[in-house]
Short mmCIF file of C-alpha atoms in Angstrom, two decimals:
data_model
loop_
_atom_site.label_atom_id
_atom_site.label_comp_id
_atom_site.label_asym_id
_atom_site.label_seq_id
_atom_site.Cartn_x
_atom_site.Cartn_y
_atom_site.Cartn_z
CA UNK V 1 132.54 -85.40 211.03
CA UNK V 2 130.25 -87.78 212.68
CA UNK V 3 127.36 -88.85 210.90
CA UNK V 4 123.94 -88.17 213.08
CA UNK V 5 120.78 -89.02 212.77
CA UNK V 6 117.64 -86.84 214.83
CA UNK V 7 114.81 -88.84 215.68
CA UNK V 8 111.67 -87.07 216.45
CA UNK V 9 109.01 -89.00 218.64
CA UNK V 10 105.58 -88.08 219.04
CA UNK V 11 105.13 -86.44 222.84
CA UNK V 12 108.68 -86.59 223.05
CA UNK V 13 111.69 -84.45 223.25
CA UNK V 14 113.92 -84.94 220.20
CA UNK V 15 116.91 -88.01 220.23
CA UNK V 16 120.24 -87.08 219.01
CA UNK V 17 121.67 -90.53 217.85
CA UNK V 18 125.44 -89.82 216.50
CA UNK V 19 127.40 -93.27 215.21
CA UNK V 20 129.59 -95.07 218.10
CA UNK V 21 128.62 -91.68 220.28
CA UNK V 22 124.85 -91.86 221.36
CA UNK V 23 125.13 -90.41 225.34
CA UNK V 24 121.69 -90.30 225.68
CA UNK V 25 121.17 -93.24 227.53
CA UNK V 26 122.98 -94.86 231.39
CA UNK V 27 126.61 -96.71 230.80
CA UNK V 28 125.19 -100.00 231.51
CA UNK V 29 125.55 -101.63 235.45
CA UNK V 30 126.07 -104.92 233.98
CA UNK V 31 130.18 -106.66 235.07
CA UNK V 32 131.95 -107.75 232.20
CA UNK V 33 132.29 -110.75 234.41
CA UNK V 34 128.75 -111.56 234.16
CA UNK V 35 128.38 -111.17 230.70
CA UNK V 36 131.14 -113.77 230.18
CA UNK V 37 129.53 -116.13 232.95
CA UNK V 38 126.69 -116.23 231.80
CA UNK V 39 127.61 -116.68 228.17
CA UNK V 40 129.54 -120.22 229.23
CA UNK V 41 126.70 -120.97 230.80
CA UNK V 42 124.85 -120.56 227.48
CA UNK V 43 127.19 -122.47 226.13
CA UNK V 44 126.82 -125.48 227.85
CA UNK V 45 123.73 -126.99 226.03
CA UNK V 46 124.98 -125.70 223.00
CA UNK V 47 128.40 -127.53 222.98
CA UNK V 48 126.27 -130.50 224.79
CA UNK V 49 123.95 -130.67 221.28
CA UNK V 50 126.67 -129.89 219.23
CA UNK V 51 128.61 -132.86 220.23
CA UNK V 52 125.62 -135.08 219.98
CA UNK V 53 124.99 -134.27 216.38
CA UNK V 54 128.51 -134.71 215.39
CA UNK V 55 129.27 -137.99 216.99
CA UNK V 56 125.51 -139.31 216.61
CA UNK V 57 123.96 -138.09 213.53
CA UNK V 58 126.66 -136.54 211.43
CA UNK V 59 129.30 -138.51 211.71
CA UNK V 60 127.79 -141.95 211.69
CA UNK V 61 126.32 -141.05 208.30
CA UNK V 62 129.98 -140.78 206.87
CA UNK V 63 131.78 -143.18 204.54
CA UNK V 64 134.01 -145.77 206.46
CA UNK V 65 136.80 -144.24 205.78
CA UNK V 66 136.11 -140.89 207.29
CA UNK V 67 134.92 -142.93 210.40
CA UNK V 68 138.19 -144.26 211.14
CA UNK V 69 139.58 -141.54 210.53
CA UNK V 70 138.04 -139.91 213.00
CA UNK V 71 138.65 -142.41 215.74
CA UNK V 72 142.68 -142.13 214.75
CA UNK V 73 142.39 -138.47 215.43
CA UNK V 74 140.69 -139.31 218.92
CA UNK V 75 142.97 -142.05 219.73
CA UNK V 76 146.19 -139.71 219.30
CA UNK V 77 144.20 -137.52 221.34
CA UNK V 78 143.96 -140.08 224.11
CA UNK V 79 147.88 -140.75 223.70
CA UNK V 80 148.90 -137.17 223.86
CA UNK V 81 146.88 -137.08 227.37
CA UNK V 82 147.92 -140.09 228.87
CA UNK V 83 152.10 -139.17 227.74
CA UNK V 84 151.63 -135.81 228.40
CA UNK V 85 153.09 -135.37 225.10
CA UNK V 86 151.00 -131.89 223.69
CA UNK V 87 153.73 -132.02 220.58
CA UNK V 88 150.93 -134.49 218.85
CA UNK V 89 148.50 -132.28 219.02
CA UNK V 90 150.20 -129.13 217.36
CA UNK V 91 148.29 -127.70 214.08
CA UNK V 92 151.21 -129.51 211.69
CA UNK V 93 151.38 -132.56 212.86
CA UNK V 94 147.49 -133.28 211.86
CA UNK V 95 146.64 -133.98 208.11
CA UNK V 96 142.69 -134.43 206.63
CA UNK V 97 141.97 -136.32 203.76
CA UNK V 98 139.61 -134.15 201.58
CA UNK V 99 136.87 -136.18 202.22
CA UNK V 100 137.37 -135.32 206.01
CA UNK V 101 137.98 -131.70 205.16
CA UNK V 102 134.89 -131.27 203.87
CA UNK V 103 132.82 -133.33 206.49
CA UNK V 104 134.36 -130.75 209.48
CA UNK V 105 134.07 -128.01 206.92
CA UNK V 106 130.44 -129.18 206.73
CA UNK V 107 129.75 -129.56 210.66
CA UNK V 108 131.99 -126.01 211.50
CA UNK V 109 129.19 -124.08 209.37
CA UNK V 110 125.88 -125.59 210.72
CA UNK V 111 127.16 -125.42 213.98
CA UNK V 112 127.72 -121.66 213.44
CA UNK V 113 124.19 -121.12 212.17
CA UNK V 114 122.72 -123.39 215.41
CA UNK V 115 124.75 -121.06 217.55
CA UNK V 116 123.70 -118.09 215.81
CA UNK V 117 119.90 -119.45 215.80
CA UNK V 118 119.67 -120.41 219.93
CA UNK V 119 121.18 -117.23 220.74
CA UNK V 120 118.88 -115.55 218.31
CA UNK V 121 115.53 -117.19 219.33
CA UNK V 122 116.58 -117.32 223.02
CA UNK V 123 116.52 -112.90 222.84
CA UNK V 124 113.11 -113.10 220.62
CA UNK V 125 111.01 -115.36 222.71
CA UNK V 126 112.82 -114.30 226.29
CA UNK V 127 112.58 -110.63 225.46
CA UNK V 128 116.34 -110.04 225.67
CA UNK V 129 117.70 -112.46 227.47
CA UNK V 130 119.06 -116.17 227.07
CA UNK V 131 119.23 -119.12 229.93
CA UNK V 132 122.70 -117.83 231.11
CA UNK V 133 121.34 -113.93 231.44
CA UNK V 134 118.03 -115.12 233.33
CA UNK V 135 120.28 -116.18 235.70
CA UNK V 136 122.05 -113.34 236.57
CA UNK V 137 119.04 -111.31 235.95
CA UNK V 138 120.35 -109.21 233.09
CA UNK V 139 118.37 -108.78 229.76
CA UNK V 140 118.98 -106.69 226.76
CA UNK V 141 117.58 -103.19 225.74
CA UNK V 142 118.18 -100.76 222.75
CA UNK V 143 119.56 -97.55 223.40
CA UNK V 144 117.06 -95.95 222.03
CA UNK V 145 113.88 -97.30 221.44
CA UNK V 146 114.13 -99.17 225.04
CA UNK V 147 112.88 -102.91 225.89
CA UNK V 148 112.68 -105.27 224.48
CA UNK V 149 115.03 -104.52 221.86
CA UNK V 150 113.87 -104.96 218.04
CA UNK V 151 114.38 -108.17 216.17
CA UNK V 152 116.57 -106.23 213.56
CA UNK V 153 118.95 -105.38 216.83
CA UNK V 154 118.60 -108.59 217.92
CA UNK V 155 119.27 -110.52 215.09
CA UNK V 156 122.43 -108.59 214.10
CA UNK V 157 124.24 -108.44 217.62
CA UNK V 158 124.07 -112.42 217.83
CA UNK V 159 125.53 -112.56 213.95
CA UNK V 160 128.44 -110.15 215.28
CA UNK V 161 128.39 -111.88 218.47
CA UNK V 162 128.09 -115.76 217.37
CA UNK V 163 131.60 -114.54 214.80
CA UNK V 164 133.59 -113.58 217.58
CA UNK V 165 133.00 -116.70 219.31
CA UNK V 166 133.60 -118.97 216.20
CA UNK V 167 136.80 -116.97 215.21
CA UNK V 168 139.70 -119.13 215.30
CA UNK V 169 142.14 -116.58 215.36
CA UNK V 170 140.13 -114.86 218.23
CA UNK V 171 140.71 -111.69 216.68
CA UNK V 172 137.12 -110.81 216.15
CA UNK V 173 136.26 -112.12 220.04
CA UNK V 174 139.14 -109.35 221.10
CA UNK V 175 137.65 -106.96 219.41
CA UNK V 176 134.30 -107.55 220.78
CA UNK V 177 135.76 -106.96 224.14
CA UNK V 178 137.74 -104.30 223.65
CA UNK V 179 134.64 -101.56 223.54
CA UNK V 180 133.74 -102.61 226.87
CA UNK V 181 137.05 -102.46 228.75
CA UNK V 182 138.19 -98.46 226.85
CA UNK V 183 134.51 -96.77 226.66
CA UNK V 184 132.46 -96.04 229.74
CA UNK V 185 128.92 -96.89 228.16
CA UNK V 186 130.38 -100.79 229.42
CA UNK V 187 128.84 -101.94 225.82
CA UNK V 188 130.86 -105.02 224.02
CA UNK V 189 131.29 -104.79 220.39
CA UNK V 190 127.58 -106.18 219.23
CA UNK V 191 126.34 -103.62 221.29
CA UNK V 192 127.39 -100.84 219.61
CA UNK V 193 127.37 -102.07 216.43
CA UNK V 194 123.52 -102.79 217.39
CA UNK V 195 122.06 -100.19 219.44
CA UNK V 196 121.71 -102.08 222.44
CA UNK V 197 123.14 -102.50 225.63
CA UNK V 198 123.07 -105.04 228.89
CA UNK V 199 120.53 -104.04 231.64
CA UNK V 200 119.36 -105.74 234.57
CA UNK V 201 115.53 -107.10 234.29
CA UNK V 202 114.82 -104.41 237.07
CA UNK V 203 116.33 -101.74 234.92
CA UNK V 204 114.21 -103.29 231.83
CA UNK V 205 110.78 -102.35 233.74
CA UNK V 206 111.66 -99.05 233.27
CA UNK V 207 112.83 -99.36 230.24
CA UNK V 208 109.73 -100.37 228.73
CA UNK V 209 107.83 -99.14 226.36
CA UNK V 210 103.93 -99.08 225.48
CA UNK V 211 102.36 -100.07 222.24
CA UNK V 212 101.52 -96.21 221.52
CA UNK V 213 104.69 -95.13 222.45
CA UNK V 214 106.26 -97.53 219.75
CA UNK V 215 108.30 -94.31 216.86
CA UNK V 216 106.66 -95.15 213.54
CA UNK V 217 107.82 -94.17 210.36
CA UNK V 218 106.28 -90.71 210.41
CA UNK V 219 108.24 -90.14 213.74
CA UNK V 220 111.39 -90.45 212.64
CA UNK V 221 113.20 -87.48 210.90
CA UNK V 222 117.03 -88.04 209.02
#
């Protein structure tokens, strides 16, 4: 049994919102191959920063040690290249001192939270979309209370969203996908887990919503 939920709106005919199975809005127009083009491009001046505050803030506040060890790591990195030898760079042949351990262990979890915060504020203060959408003209909407989507929605989709991409296994990124390519809504994984759902910033216009037509509390009936 699915578990439902009826939302009652003021001047409005009744929702139906079921878990995973809400058909009461369009399958979204929006190409997987979009999505994914426009999330490198949002990408770019993330990984840009990212390596700026690792090799000019982060790192340079390190003990010595860690420093060179660092530059050992990127001079086998050089040799592996320039031997075309990629057996150097397999996962057993590295070891980290503790102190180094803890310094990437350090830099892997703000970087998560920086990722996590640009895609975040980029959807608040762009009303659904980031620097890579705007350029394909795509935004974000909720499937059911329309555009822009709520900060709740947004904020949880780019936690979901921001894991898959820092998965190492990529287990979690494959499993964002995977909703998209089986169900015909088109919605990745944050989607649904969200309530939202890509739409195209002509599709948004109609989409949105006046302050009176906002659901309040009273409005909504479980």
């Amino acid at each position: 049994m699915r578990a439902c939920v009826r939302i009652s709106v003021k001047n409005k005919p009744t929702i139906r919102l079921a878990l995973f199975a809400n058909n009461n809005f369009p399958a979204s127009t929006v190409s997987l191959w979009k999505r994914f083009t426009a999330l490198c491009l949002d990408l770019i001046p993330f990984l840009l920063f990212s390596a700026f505050l690792f090799h000019r803030i982060m790192l340079p506040s390190q003990d010595t040690a860690v420093i060179k060890e660092w530059q050992a790591i990127e001079n086998r990195f050089t040799e592996a290249i320039a031997t075309n030898n990629p057996g150097m760079l397999s996962a057993g042949s590295f070891t980290f001192s503790e102190d180094m351990q803890q310094f990437l262990e350090t830099y892997g979890l703000l970087s998560f939270f920086l990722c996590f915060a640009y895609f975040s504020l980029s959807e608040i203060f762009l009303r659904g979309g980031t620097l890579g959408k705007l350029m394909f003209n795509i935004t974000t909407a909720h499937s059911i209370l329309g555009y822009p989507p709520p900060l709740g929605s947004i904020l949880w989709r780019n936690a979901i969203k921001t894991l898959a991409i820092f998965s190492s296994s990529g287990i979690f990124l494959f499993f964002d996908i995977l909703p998209f390519v089986l169900f015909p809504k088109r919605r990745m994984g944050h989607d649904w887990l969200s309530g939202t759902y890509a739409v195209t910033n002509k599709e948004a216009v109609t989409l949105l919503r006046k302050e009176d037509e906002k659901p309040t509390d009273d409005d909504f009936q479980i």
